[in-house]
């Protein structure tokens, strides 16, 4: 338990230094694979802090990235997954001809990332790659893997670094797990 954790029920899984170091590595991998002008499309809301750090790390890695946003949900109001992804807020940028990097917080069933990737392919992106901060392996419901993965994630509900439980804890500078 870190003294940064504000709540006795939260365990730090990945601290600020580990996040920063891995984000810088990811930026190098992304520039090597995609070239200097990726269009980042973070999937809101959970990926917004990761994407902001990644954008600045891409600058330090010599890239000139662009950024737009999409908001997707696979859950109804009752928080039960319907297994169907809907667009809550769409992108604004012209996608055709761009090197698109979809950025998400967690790859779990794979439905969200697969939906976003299919959408950008249908909009005739020149290339589409995917980057997730965390990979929850063993949970896939569709065939999907991310091109860039920050960390493998234990089978726990995680919060912090942009991710929430019931609208709480997005502001934490580390990735933590809520213990019951
Ligand atoms: P998928 O479509 O099942 O891959 O769902 C991935 C999405 O579920 C992520 O973008 C998150 O928004 C959400 N999610 C899955 N696991 C967690 C978690 O442990 N904490 C917070 N959000 C999660
Ligand atoms: Mg999400």
CSV table of C-alpha atoms and ligand atoms in Angstrom, one decimal:
chain,number,residue,atom,x,y,z
A,1,UNK,CA,0.0,0.0,0.0
A,2,UNK,CA,1.4,3.3,-1.1
A,3,UNK,CA,1.0,6.4,1.1
A,4,UNK,CA,-0.4,8.0,-2.1
A,5,UNK,CA,-3.4,5.7,-2.0
A,6,UNK,CA,-6.2,7.8,-0.5
A,7,UNK,CA,-8.4,4.9,0.5
A,8,UNK,CA,-7.6,1.7,2.5
A,9,UNK,CA,-9.4,-0.4,-0.1
A,10,UNK,CA,-7.1,0.7,-3.0
A,11,UNK,CA,-3.9,-1.2,-3.8
A,12,UNK,CA,-1.4,0.4,-6.1
A,13,UNK,CA,-0.7,-1.9,-9.0
A,14,UNK,CA,1.4,0.4,-11.3
A,15,UNK,CA,2.9,3.5,-9.9
A,16,UNK,CA,3.5,6.9,-11.6
A,17,UNK,CA,7.2,6.1,-12.4
A,18,UNK,CA,6.4,2.8,-14.0
A,19,UNK,CA,3.6,4.5,-16.1
A,20,UNK,CA,5.9,7.3,-17.3
A,21,UNK,CA,8.7,4.9,-18.3
A,22,UNK,CA,6.4,2.6,-20.2
A,23,UNK,CA,4.6,5.4,-21.9
A,24,UNK,CA,7.9,6.7,-23.2
A,25,UNK,CA,8.8,3.2,-24.5
A,26,UNK,CA,5.5,2.9,-26.2
A,27,UNK,CA,6.0,6.2,-28.0
A,28,UNK,CA,9.3,4.9,-29.4
A,29,UNK,CA,7.6,1.7,-30.6
A,30,UNK,CA,4.7,3.6,-32.1
A,31,UNK,CA,6.9,6.1,-34.1
A,32,UNK,CA,9.1,3.1,-35.4
A,33,UNK,CA,5.9,1.3,-36.6
A,34,UNK,CA,3.7,4.1,-37.7
A,35,UNK,CA,6.0,7.0,-38.7
A,36,UNK,CA,5.8,10.6,-37.5
A,37,UNK,CA,2.2,11.6,-38.2
A,38,UNK,CA,-0.2,9.3,-36.3
A,39,UNK,CA,-3.8,10.5,-35.7
A,40,UNK,CA,-4.5,9.4,-32.2
A,41,UNK,CA,-8.1,8.5,-31.4
A,42,UNK,CA,-8.6,7.9,-27.7
A,43,UNK,CA,-11.7,6.0,-26.7
A,44,UNK,CA,-13.3,8.2,-24.0
A,45,UNK,CA,-13.5,8.5,-21.2
A,46,UNK,CA,-11.1,6.0,-19.5
A,47,UNK,CA,-8.1,6.6,-21.8
A,48,UNK,CA,-7.9,10.4,-21.7
A,49,UNK,CA,-5.0,10.7,-19.3
A,50,UNK,CA,-3.0,7.9,-20.9
A,51,UNK,CA,-3.6,9.5,-24.3
A,52,UNK,CA,-2.5,12.9,-23.1
A,53,UNK,CA,0.8,11.4,-21.7
A,54,UNK,CA,1.3,9.4,-24.9
A,55,UNK,CA,0.8,12.5,-27.0
A,56,UNK,CA,3.5,14.3,-25.2
A,57,UNK,CA,5.8,11.3,-25.2
A,58,UNK,CA,5.3,11.0,-29.0
A,59,UNK,CA,6.5,14.6,-29.3
A,60,UNK,CA,9.6,13.8,-27.3
A,61,UNK,CA,10.1,10.7,-29.7
A,62,UNK,CA,10.2,13.1,-32.7
A,63,UNK,CA,6.6,12.7,-33.9
A,64,UNK,CA,4.1,15.3,-34.9
A,65,UNK,CA,0.8,13.6,-33.8
A,66,UNK,CA,-2.7,14.7,-34.3
A,67,UNK,CA,-5.6,13.9,-32.0
A,68,UNK,CA,-9.4,13.4,-32.1
A,69,UNK,CA,-11.8,11.6,-29.8
A,70,UNK,CA,-14.5,9.0,-29.9
A,71,UNK,CA,-16.8,8.0,-27.0
A,72,UNK,CA,-18.0,4.4,-27.1
A,73,UNK,CA,-20.1,2.4,-24.7
A,74,UNK,CA,-20.8,-1.3,-24.5
A,75,UNK,CA,-22.9,-0.9,-21.4
A,76,UNK,CA,-26.6,0.1,-20.8
A,77,UNK,CA,-27.7,2.3,-18.0
A,78,UNK,CA,-27.8,-0.7,-15.7
A,79,UNK,CA,-24.1,-1.3,-16.2
A,80,UNK,CA,-24.7,-4.8,-17.6
A,81,UNK,CA,-22.8,-5.4,-20.8
A,82,UNK,CA,-25.1,-5.8,-23.8
A,83,UNK,CA,-22.2,-7.1,-25.8
A,84,UNK,CA,-23.0,-4.4,-28.4
A,85,UNK,CA,-21.0,-1.2,-28.8
A,86,UNK,CA,-22.6,2.1,-29.5
A,87,UNK,CA,-21.1,5.5,-30.4
A,88,UNK,CA,-21.9,8.1,-27.8
A,89,UNK,CA,-19.8,10.8,-29.5
A,90,UNK,CA,-18.2,10.5,-32.9
A,91,UNK,CA,-14.9,11.8,-34.3
A,92,UNK,CA,-14.7,15.0,-36.2
A,93,UNK,CA,-11.5,14.6,-38.2
A,94,UNK,CA,-11.3,13.3,-41.8
A,95,UNK,CA,-10.2,9.7,-41.3
A,96,UNK,CA,-9.6,8.7,-45.0
A,97,UNK,CA,-5.9,8.5,-45.8
A,98,UNK,CA,-4.7,8.9,-42.2
A,99,UNK,CA,-2.5,6.6,-40.1
A,100,UNK,CA,-4.9,6.1,-37.2
A,101,UNK,CA,-3.9,4.9,-33.7
A,102,UNK,CA,-6.8,3.9,-31.6
A,103,UNK,CA,-6.0,4.4,-27.9
A,104,UNK,CA,-7.9,2.7,-25.1
A,105,UNK,CA,-7.4,2.1,-21.4
A,106,UNK,CA,-8.2,-1.7,-21.2
A,107,UNK,CA,-8.6,-4.6,-23.6
A,108,UNK,CA,-11.0,-7.0,-22.0
A,109,UNK,CA,-13.6,-8.7,-24.3
A,110,UNK,CA,-12.1,-6.9,-27.3
A,111,UNK,CA,-15.5,-5.7,-28.5
A,112,UNK,CA,-14.7,-2.0,-28.0
A,113,UNK,CA,-11.4,-2.0,-29.8
A,114,UNK,CA,-12.7,-4.3,-32.6
A,115,UNK,CA,-15.6,-2.0,-33.1
A,116,UNK,CA,-13.4,1.1,-33.2
A,117,UNK,CA,-10.9,-0.5,-35.6
A,118,UNK,CA,-13.6,-1.7,-38.0
A,119,UNK,CA,-15.1,1.8,-38.0
A,120,UNK,CA,-11.8,3.4,-39.0
A,121,UNK,CA,-11.1,0.8,-41.7
A,122,UNK,CA,-14.6,1.4,-43.1
A,123,UNK,CA,-13.8,5.2,-43.1
A,124,UNK,CA,-10.8,4.3,-45.3
A,125,UNK,CA,-7.9,5.1,-43.0
A,126,UNK,CA,-4.6,4.4,-44.7
A,127,UNK,CA,-3.6,2.3,-41.7
A,128,UNK,CA,-5.2,1.5,-38.3
A,129,UNK,CA,-3.2,0.3,-35.3
A,130,UNK,CA,-4.3,-0.1,-31.7
A,131,UNK,CA,-2.7,0.8,-28.4
A,132,UNK,CA,-4.0,-0.1,-24.9
A,133,UNK,CA,-2.6,0.7,-21.5
A,134,UNK,CA,-3.7,-2.6,-20.0
A,135,UNK,CA,-4.4,-6.0,-21.4
A,136,UNK,CA,-6.7,-8.3,-19.4
A,137,UNK,CA,-5.8,-11.6,-21.0
A,138,UNK,CA,-8.2,-14.6,-21.0
A,139,UNK,CA,-11.3,-12.4,-21.4
A,140,UNK,CA,-11.6,-12.1,-25.1
A,141,UNK,CA,-15.0,-12.6,-26.6
A,142,UNK,CA,-14.0,-11.7,-30.2
A,143,UNK,CA,-10.7,-12.1,-32.1
A,144,UNK,CA,-8.7,-9.0,-31.2
A,145,UNK,CA,-5.3,-8.1,-30.0
A,146,UNK,CA,-3.7,-4.7,-29.6
A,147,UNK,CA,-0.6,-3.7,-31.6
A,148,UNK,CA,0.9,-1.9,-28.6
A,149,UNK,CA,0.2,-2.9,-24.9
A,150,UNK,CA,1.5,-1.0,-21.9
A,151,UNK,CA,1.1,-3.7,-19.2
A,152,UNK,CA,-0.6,-7.0,-18.6
A,153,UNK,CA,-3.5,-6.5,-16.1
A,154,UNK,CA,-4.5,-8.9,-13.4
A,155,UNK,CA,-8.1,-10.0,-13.4
A,156,UNK,CA,-9.2,-7.3,-11.0
A,157,UNK,CA,-11.3,-4.2,-11.4
A,158,UNK,CA,-8.8,-1.4,-11.8
A,159,UNK,CA,-9.1,2.4,-11.4
A,160,UNK,CA,-7.0,5.5,-11.6
A,161,UNK,CA,-4.9,7.2,-14.3
A,162,UNK,CA,-8.2,8.1,-16.0
A,163,UNK,CA,-10.2,5.0,-15.2
A,164,UNK,CA,-13.2,5.0,-12.9
A,165,UNK,CA,-15.6,3.0,-10.8
A,166,UNK,CA,-19.0,4.7,-10.5
A,167,UNK,CA,-17.4,8.1,-11.6
A,168,UNK,CA,-14.7,8.0,-8.9
A,169,UNK,CA,-10.9,7.8,-8.8
A,170,UNK,CA,-10.1,9.0,-12.4
A,171,UNK,CA,-7.7,11.6,-10.8
A,172,UNK,CA,-5.4,9.1,-9.1
A,173,UNK,CA,-1.9,9.3,-10.7
A,174,UNK,CA,-1.4,5.5,-10.5
A,175,UNK,CA,-3.3,2.4,-11.6
A,176,UNK,CA,-4.9,0.7,-8.6
A,177,UNK,CA,-7.2,-2.1,-7.7
A,178,UNK,CA,-10.3,-1.7,-5.6
A,179,UNK,CA,-10.4,-4.5,-3.0
A,180,UNK,CA,-13.7,-5.8,-1.7
B,1,LIG,P1,-14.1,-4.6,-23.9
B,1,LIG,O1,-15.0,-4.1,-25.0
B,1,LIG,O2,-14.8,-5.7,-23.1
B,1,LIG,O3,-12.7,-4.9,-24.3
B,1,LIG,O4,-14.1,-3.5,-22.8
B,1,LIG,C1,-13.1,-2.7,-22.5
B,1,LIG,C2,-13.7,-1.5,-21.8
B,1,LIG,O5,-14.3,-1.9,-20.6
B,1,LIG,C3,-12.6,-0.5,-21.4
B,1,LIG,O6,-12.4,0.5,-22.4
B,1,LIG,C4,-13.0,0.0,-20.1
B,1,LIG,O7,-13.8,1.2,-20.3
B,1,LIG,C5,-13.9,-1.0,-19.5
B,1,LIG,N1,-13.3,-1.8,-18.4
B,1,LIG,C6,-13.0,-3.1,-18.5
B,1,LIG,N2,-12.4,-3.5,-17.3
B,1,LIG,C7,-12.3,-2.4,-16.6
B,1,LIG,C8,-11.7,-2.1,-15.2
B,1,LIG,O8,-11.1,-3.0,-14.6
B,1,LIG,N3,-11.8,-0.8,-14.8
B,1,LIG,C9,-12.4,0.2,-15.5
B,1,LIG,N4,-12.9,0.0,-16.7
B,1,LIG,C10,-12.9,-1.3,-17.3
B,2,LIG,MG1,-13.6,2.3,-22.2
